[in-house]
């Protein structure tokens, strides 16, 4: 039972406490047009192209011409994928790599000396719950090894609460307070999201709830008031903290690299925008943290 990842990395305190090993699971069931990791959206993976480093010699099928990958559909079905497996180069890579659960547990155990300041393993995405059986088994084994675990999720999987016994910190990325509004934009009706949010909070689970503020999507005065109405009783439980993330377009170049068009707003938020929105949330009685 293998797990498909698009990246393994490290960060400090941004996705859970301390120094953390991050497993980015391939595949997502939301289609957010501003996604900063679009290479993780397709469960099957995507070709990631750096055109300034692309050379035709790495493709024996003639799919690279004039610094372009001319037929990505053909490349995706290519059985040999010689450009990846034989003629390895910096101009083209494939985002999906499969690992056994045992491999990922061993990496975490070997990395234990680096988990300082309360660190551990964070499982992110994409959306990790798309590979639910593998995710559950990995979390179980990490907990058996005494490793601090965090899961970052959009909260959409109907069986999310089954994972709580194996999670020390749940990072819940809430896109919108009303998925009838969000659905046409992210292409998902979020059927289980708000119910999961309430159930996970009521369970006593340590939770960091995050709202990424996207201009024109969830930043109106009504949106902020509705978010506040949702989160005030949850944060009063003492186990739920709220963080605001602010829109940026740093992932724009990645969309070009996978051959897709970026659909987010034109400009990143300014510091003035961030301050204004933070003040609006706190004016409703919410405490906002920063990680």
Short mmCIF file of C-alpha atoms in Angstrom, two decimals:
data_model
loop_
_atom_site.label_atom_id
_atom_site.label_comp_id
_atom_site.label_asym_id
_atom_site.label_seq_id
_atom_site.Cartn_x
_atom_site.Cartn_y
_atom_site.Cartn_z
CA UNK A 1 0.00 0.00 0.00
CA UNK A 2 2.02 2.93 -1.32
CA UNK A 3 1.64 6.66 -0.77
CA UNK A 4 2.02 9.16 -3.58
CA UNK A 5 3.82 12.39 -2.64
CA UNK A 6 4.87 15.42 -4.64
CA UNK A 7 7.32 16.84 -2.10
CA UNK A 8 9.15 16.14 1.14
CA UNK A 9 10.51 19.15 2.98
CA UNK A 10 11.12 20.90 6.28
CA UNK A 11 9.88 24.03 8.00
CA UNK A 12 9.93 25.55 11.43
CA UNK A 13 6.71 26.29 13.36
CA UNK A 14 4.57 27.19 10.32
CA UNK A 15 2.75 23.85 10.06
CA UNK A 16 2.81 22.74 13.67
CA UNK A 17 5.19 23.33 16.57
CA UNK A 18 8.97 23.13 16.31
CA UNK A 19 11.07 21.81 13.46
CA UNK A 20 8.97 19.60 11.23
CA UNK A 21 9.33 17.08 8.44
CA UNK A 22 6.55 17.74 5.90
CA UNK A 23 5.04 15.07 3.67
CA UNK A 24 3.07 16.65 0.82
CA UNK A 25 0.50 14.13 -0.45
CA UNK A 26 -0.32 14.16 -4.16
CA UNK A 27 -3.90 14.94 -5.20
CA UNK A 28 -6.62 17.37 -4.12
CA UNK A 29 -10.40 17.35 -4.42
CA UNK A 30 -10.66 21.15 -4.40
CA UNK A 31 -9.85 23.16 -7.52
CA UNK A 32 -8.86 26.51 -6.00
CA UNK A 33 -7.70 28.80 -8.83
CA UNK A 34 -5.20 30.55 -6.51
CA UNK A 35 -3.54 27.33 -5.28
CA UNK A 36 0.12 27.86 -4.41
CA UNK A 37 0.96 24.16 -4.94
CA UNK A 38 -0.87 23.34 -8.20
CA UNK A 39 1.59 20.55 -8.95
CA UNK A 40 -0.10 18.67 -6.09
CA UNK A 41 -3.66 18.89 -7.46
CA UNK A 42 -3.71 15.90 -9.81
CA UNK A 43 -3.67 12.54 -8.03
CA UNK A 44 -1.77 11.09 -10.99
CA UNK A 45 0.85 13.84 -10.96
CA UNK A 46 1.95 16.43 -13.50
CA UNK A 47 4.94 17.21 -15.66
CA UNK A 48 6.78 20.19 -14.19
CA UNK A 49 8.73 22.07 -16.84
CA UNK A 50 11.44 24.71 -16.54
CA UNK A 51 11.48 25.95 -20.11
CA UNK A 52 14.85 27.71 -19.86
CA UNK A 53 16.45 24.35 -19.04
CA UNK A 54 14.41 22.16 -21.41
CA UNK A 55 16.31 20.39 -24.20
CA UNK A 56 14.84 18.14 -26.95
CA UNK A 57 17.45 15.40 -26.53
CA UNK A 58 15.80 14.06 -23.35
CA UNK A 59 12.63 12.99 -25.23
CA UNK A 60 13.05 10.21 -27.82
CA UNK A 61 9.44 10.76 -28.96
CA UNK A 62 9.92 14.30 -30.23
CA UNK A 63 7.60 15.95 -27.72
CA UNK A 64 10.06 18.76 -26.88
CA UNK A 65 10.44 21.48 -29.49
CA UNK A 66 11.59 25.08 -29.31
CA UNK A 67 11.84 24.95 -25.53
CA UNK A 68 8.26 23.68 -25.15
CA UNK A 69 6.57 20.47 -24.11
CA UNK A 70 4.20 20.27 -27.07
CA UNK A 71 1.73 17.55 -26.03
CA UNK A 72 1.31 16.98 -22.31
CA UNK A 73 -1.54 14.50 -22.86
CA UNK A 74 0.78 12.29 -24.89
CA UNK A 75 3.50 12.64 -22.25
CA UNK A 76 1.15 11.65 -19.43
CA UNK A 77 0.34 8.39 -21.23
CA UNK A 78 3.95 7.73 -22.18
CA UNK A 79 4.92 4.36 -20.68
CA UNK A 80 8.67 4.85 -20.73
CA UNK A 81 8.85 8.47 -19.53
CA UNK A 82 12.47 8.38 -20.58
CA UNK A 83 12.85 12.11 -19.89
CA UNK A 84 12.30 11.31 -16.21
CA UNK A 85 13.72 7.83 -15.71
CA UNK A 86 16.64 7.63 -18.16
CA UNK A 87 17.70 11.07 -19.37
CA UNK A 88 17.34 12.77 -16.01
CA UNK A 89 17.67 16.53 -16.30
CA UNK A 90 16.75 19.81 -14.63
CA UNK A 91 14.33 20.92 -17.32
CA UNK A 92 11.54 18.44 -16.68
CA UNK A 93 10.35 16.38 -13.73
CA UNK A 94 7.23 14.47 -12.71
CA UNK A 95 5.58 15.51 -9.49
CA UNK A 96 4.22 12.17 -8.23
CA UNK A 97 6.61 9.79 -6.46
CA UNK A 98 5.47 6.65 -4.67
CA UNK A 99 6.78 5.60 -1.27
CA UNK A 100 5.95 2.69 0.94
CA UNK A 101 4.52 3.50 4.36
CA UNK A 102 7.56 1.79 5.86
CA UNK A 103 9.88 4.12 3.93
CA UNK A 104 8.12 7.22 5.26
CA UNK A 105 8.06 5.92 8.83
CA UNK A 106 11.78 5.15 8.63
CA UNK A 107 12.54 8.65 7.30
CA UNK A 108 10.67 10.11 10.26
CA UNK A 109 12.38 7.88 12.81
CA UNK A 110 15.80 8.65 11.34
CA UNK A 111 14.98 12.37 11.47
CA UNK A 112 13.91 12.30 15.12
CA UNK A 113 17.04 14.17 16.35
CA UNK A 114 15.98 17.13 14.20
CA UNK A 115 12.51 17.42 15.77
CA UNK A 116 13.61 20.08 18.22
CA UNK A 117 11.27 22.52 20.01
CA UNK A 118 8.43 20.00 19.98
CA UNK A 119 8.71 19.15 16.29
CA UNK A 120 7.57 16.10 14.41
CA UNK A 121 5.85 15.16 11.16
CA UNK A 122 3.22 17.23 9.39
CA UNK A 123 1.17 15.64 6.63
CA UNK A 124 -0.04 18.16 4.11
CA UNK A 125 -1.03 18.26 0.47
CA UNK A 126 -2.65 18.56 -1.91
CA UNK A 127 -5.28 16.93 0.27
CA UNK A 128 -3.91 13.93 2.13
CA UNK A 129 -7.30 12.37 2.88
CA UNK A 130 -7.69 11.45 -0.80
CA UNK A 131 -5.34 8.60 0.07
CA UNK A 132 -7.29 7.82 3.23
CA UNK A 133 -6.34 4.17 3.98
CA UNK A 134 -2.65 4.88 3.48
CA UNK A 135 -2.85 8.11 5.49
CA UNK A 136 -4.52 6.38 8.42
CA UNK A 137 -1.94 3.60 8.48
CA UNK A 138 0.94 6.08 8.29
CA UNK A 139 -0.45 8.15 11.17
CA UNK A 140 -0.97 5.02 13.26
CA UNK A 141 2.63 3.90 12.75
CA UNK A 142 4.06 7.36 13.46
CA UNK A 143 2.15 7.50 16.74
CA UNK A 144 3.40 4.04 17.65
CA UNK A 145 6.91 5.47 17.29
CA UNK A 146 6.05 8.35 19.63
CA UNK A 147 6.36 11.01 16.91
CA UNK A 148 4.31 14.21 17.15
CA UNK A 149 1.88 14.31 14.23
CA UNK A 150 0.01 17.14 12.55
CA UNK A 151 -2.45 16.87 9.67
CA UNK A 152 -3.25 19.80 7.41
CA UNK A 153 -6.58 19.29 5.62
CA UNK A 154 -9.44 21.05 3.89
CA UNK A 155 -11.75 19.07 6.18
CA UNK A 156 -13.83 17.50 3.43
CA UNK A 157 -13.40 13.78 4.02
CA UNK A 158 -16.50 12.23 5.63
CA UNK A 159 -14.31 9.94 7.78
CA UNK A 160 -11.95 12.65 8.99
CA UNK A 161 -12.81 12.09 12.66
CA UNK A 162 -11.49 8.52 12.47
CA UNK A 163 -8.00 9.99 12.25
CA UNK A 164 -8.18 12.06 15.44
CA UNK A 165 -6.75 9.39 17.79
CA UNK A 166 -3.53 9.49 15.76
CA UNK A 167 -3.21 13.28 15.40
CA UNK A 168 -1.65 15.65 17.93
CA UNK A 169 -2.59 18.78 15.97
CA UNK A 170 -5.28 19.20 13.33
CA UNK A 171 -4.69 22.12 10.96
CA UNK A 172 -8.08 22.84 9.44
CA UNK A 173 -8.00 25.02 6.30
CA UNK A 174 -11.49 26.50 5.95
CA UNK A 175 -12.14 28.02 2.53
CA UNK A 176 -15.53 29.60 3.19
CA UNK A 177 -18.34 29.77 5.70
CA UNK A 178 -20.93 28.95 2.97
CA UNK A 179 -20.07 26.28 0.40
CA UNK A 180 -23.04 27.12 -1.79
CA UNK A 181 -21.06 30.29 -2.51
CA UNK A 182 -17.68 28.55 -2.66
CA UNK A 183 -18.76 25.61 -4.82
CA UNK A 184 -18.66 27.29 -8.25
CA UNK A 185 -15.18 28.62 -7.50
CA UNK A 186 -13.45 25.60 -5.93
CA UNK A 187 -15.54 22.94 -7.72
CA UNK A 188 -16.51 21.15 -4.52
CA UNK A 189 -19.67 21.44 -2.45
CA UNK A 190 -17.83 20.91 0.85
CA UNK A 191 -20.59 18.59 2.04
CA UNK A 192 -18.76 17.39 5.17
CA UNK A 193 -16.55 20.39 5.93
CA UNK A 194 -18.54 22.40 8.47
CA UNK A 195 -19.85 19.29 10.20
CA UNK A 196 -16.28 17.99 10.53
CA UNK A 197 -15.13 21.34 11.87
CA UNK A 198 -17.76 21.25 14.60
CA UNK A 199 -17.22 17.57 15.48
CA UNK A 200 -13.43 17.83 15.63
CA UNK A 201 -13.65 20.91 17.85
CA UNK A 202 -16.22 19.27 20.14
CA UNK A 203 -13.98 16.21 20.53
CA UNK A 204 -11.35 18.28 22.34
CA UNK A 205 -8.88 17.90 19.49
CA UNK A 206 -6.07 20.46 19.48
CA UNK A 207 -6.83 22.45 16.35
CA UNK A 208 -5.39 25.33 14.37
CA UNK A 209 -8.11 26.68 12.11
CA UNK A 210 -6.91 28.71 9.16
CA UNK A 211 -8.77 31.02 6.83
CA UNK A 212 -6.92 32.08 3.69
CA UNK A 213 -8.43 35.42 2.74
CA UNK A 214 -8.92 35.72 -1.02
CA UNK A 215 -10.07 39.11 -2.37
CA UNK A 216 -13.52 38.85 -3.92
CA UNK A 217 -14.08 35.34 -2.58
CA UNK A 218 -14.35 35.50 1.21
CA UNK A 219 -13.39 39.02 2.31
CA UNK A 220 -16.64 41.00 2.36
CA UNK A 221 -18.02 42.47 5.58
CA UNK A 222 -20.67 39.75 5.58
CA UNK A 223 -18.01 37.06 5.12
CA UNK A 224 -16.00 38.30 8.09
CA UNK A 225 -19.09 38.58 10.28
CA UNK A 226 -20.15 35.03 9.36
CA UNK A 227 -16.67 33.64 9.99
CA UNK A 228 -16.74 35.33 13.40
CA UNK A 229 -20.16 33.90 14.17
CA UNK A 230 -18.81 30.43 13.33
CA UNK A 231 -15.52 30.65 15.23
CA UNK A 232 -16.34 32.56 18.41
CA UNK A 233 -17.95 29.55 20.14
CA UNK A 234 -15.21 27.23 18.84
CA UNK A 235 -12.30 29.34 20.06
CA UNK A 236 -14.00 29.62 23.45
CA UNK A 237 -13.51 25.86 23.87
CA UNK A 238 -9.83 26.52 24.54
CA UNK A 239 -8.53 23.91 22.11
CA UNK A 240 -9.17 25.80 18.84
CA UNK A 241 -6.96 28.66 17.68
CA UNK A 242 -7.59 30.81 14.61
CA UNK A 243 -5.04 32.09 12.13
CA UNK A 244 -5.51 34.29 9.07
CA UNK A 245 -3.48 33.62 5.95
CA UNK A 246 -3.38 36.30 3.30
CA UNK A 247 -3.55 35.86 -0.44
CA UNK A 248 -0.32 35.90 -2.42
CA UNK A 249 0.45 34.87 -5.98
CA UNK A 250 3.83 33.24 -5.30
CA UNK A 251 2.63 30.00 -6.90
CA UNK A 252 1.79 31.62 -10.25
CA UNK A 253 4.98 30.34 -11.94
CA UNK A 254 4.12 26.78 -10.89
CA UNK A 255 0.88 26.90 -12.88
CA UNK A 256 2.89 27.82 -15.96
CA UNK A 257 5.34 25.00 -15.21
CA UNK A 258 2.54 22.38 -15.23
CA UNK A 259 0.98 23.87 -18.36
CA UNK A 260 -2.12 25.39 -16.76
CA UNK A 261 -3.49 28.90 -16.43
CA UNK A 262 -3.38 30.70 -13.10
CA UNK A 263 -6.79 31.96 -11.98
CA UNK A 264 -6.09 33.88 -8.78
CA UNK A 265 -6.33 37.65 -8.29
CA UNK A 266 -3.71 39.76 -10.05
CA UNK A 267 -1.96 41.16 -6.99
CA UNK A 268 -0.90 39.82 -3.63
CA UNK A 269 -2.36 41.50 -0.56
CA UNK A 270 -0.50 44.49 0.82
CA UNK A 271 0.50 44.89 4.46
CA UNK A 272 -2.22 47.51 4.74
CA UNK A 273 -4.82 44.99 3.50
CA UNK A 274 -3.59 42.44 6.03
CA UNK A 275 -3.80 44.90 8.89
CA UNK A 276 -7.29 46.00 7.87
CA UNK A 277 -8.67 42.47 7.70
CA UNK A 278 -7.02 41.48 10.97
CA UNK A 279 -8.60 44.49 12.69
CA UNK A 280 -12.00 43.58 11.23
CA UNK A 281 -11.78 40.06 12.63
CA UNK A 282 -10.61 41.20 16.05
CA UNK A 283 -13.37 43.81 16.16
CA UNK A 284 -15.82 40.88 16.26
CA UNK A 285 -14.15 39.57 19.39
CA UNK A 286 -11.86 36.98 17.82
CA UNK A 287 -8.25 36.42 18.86
CA UNK A 288 -5.99 35.85 15.86
CA UNK A 289 -2.67 34.07 16.25
CA UNK A 290 0.38 34.03 13.98
CA UNK A 291 2.56 30.96 13.47
#
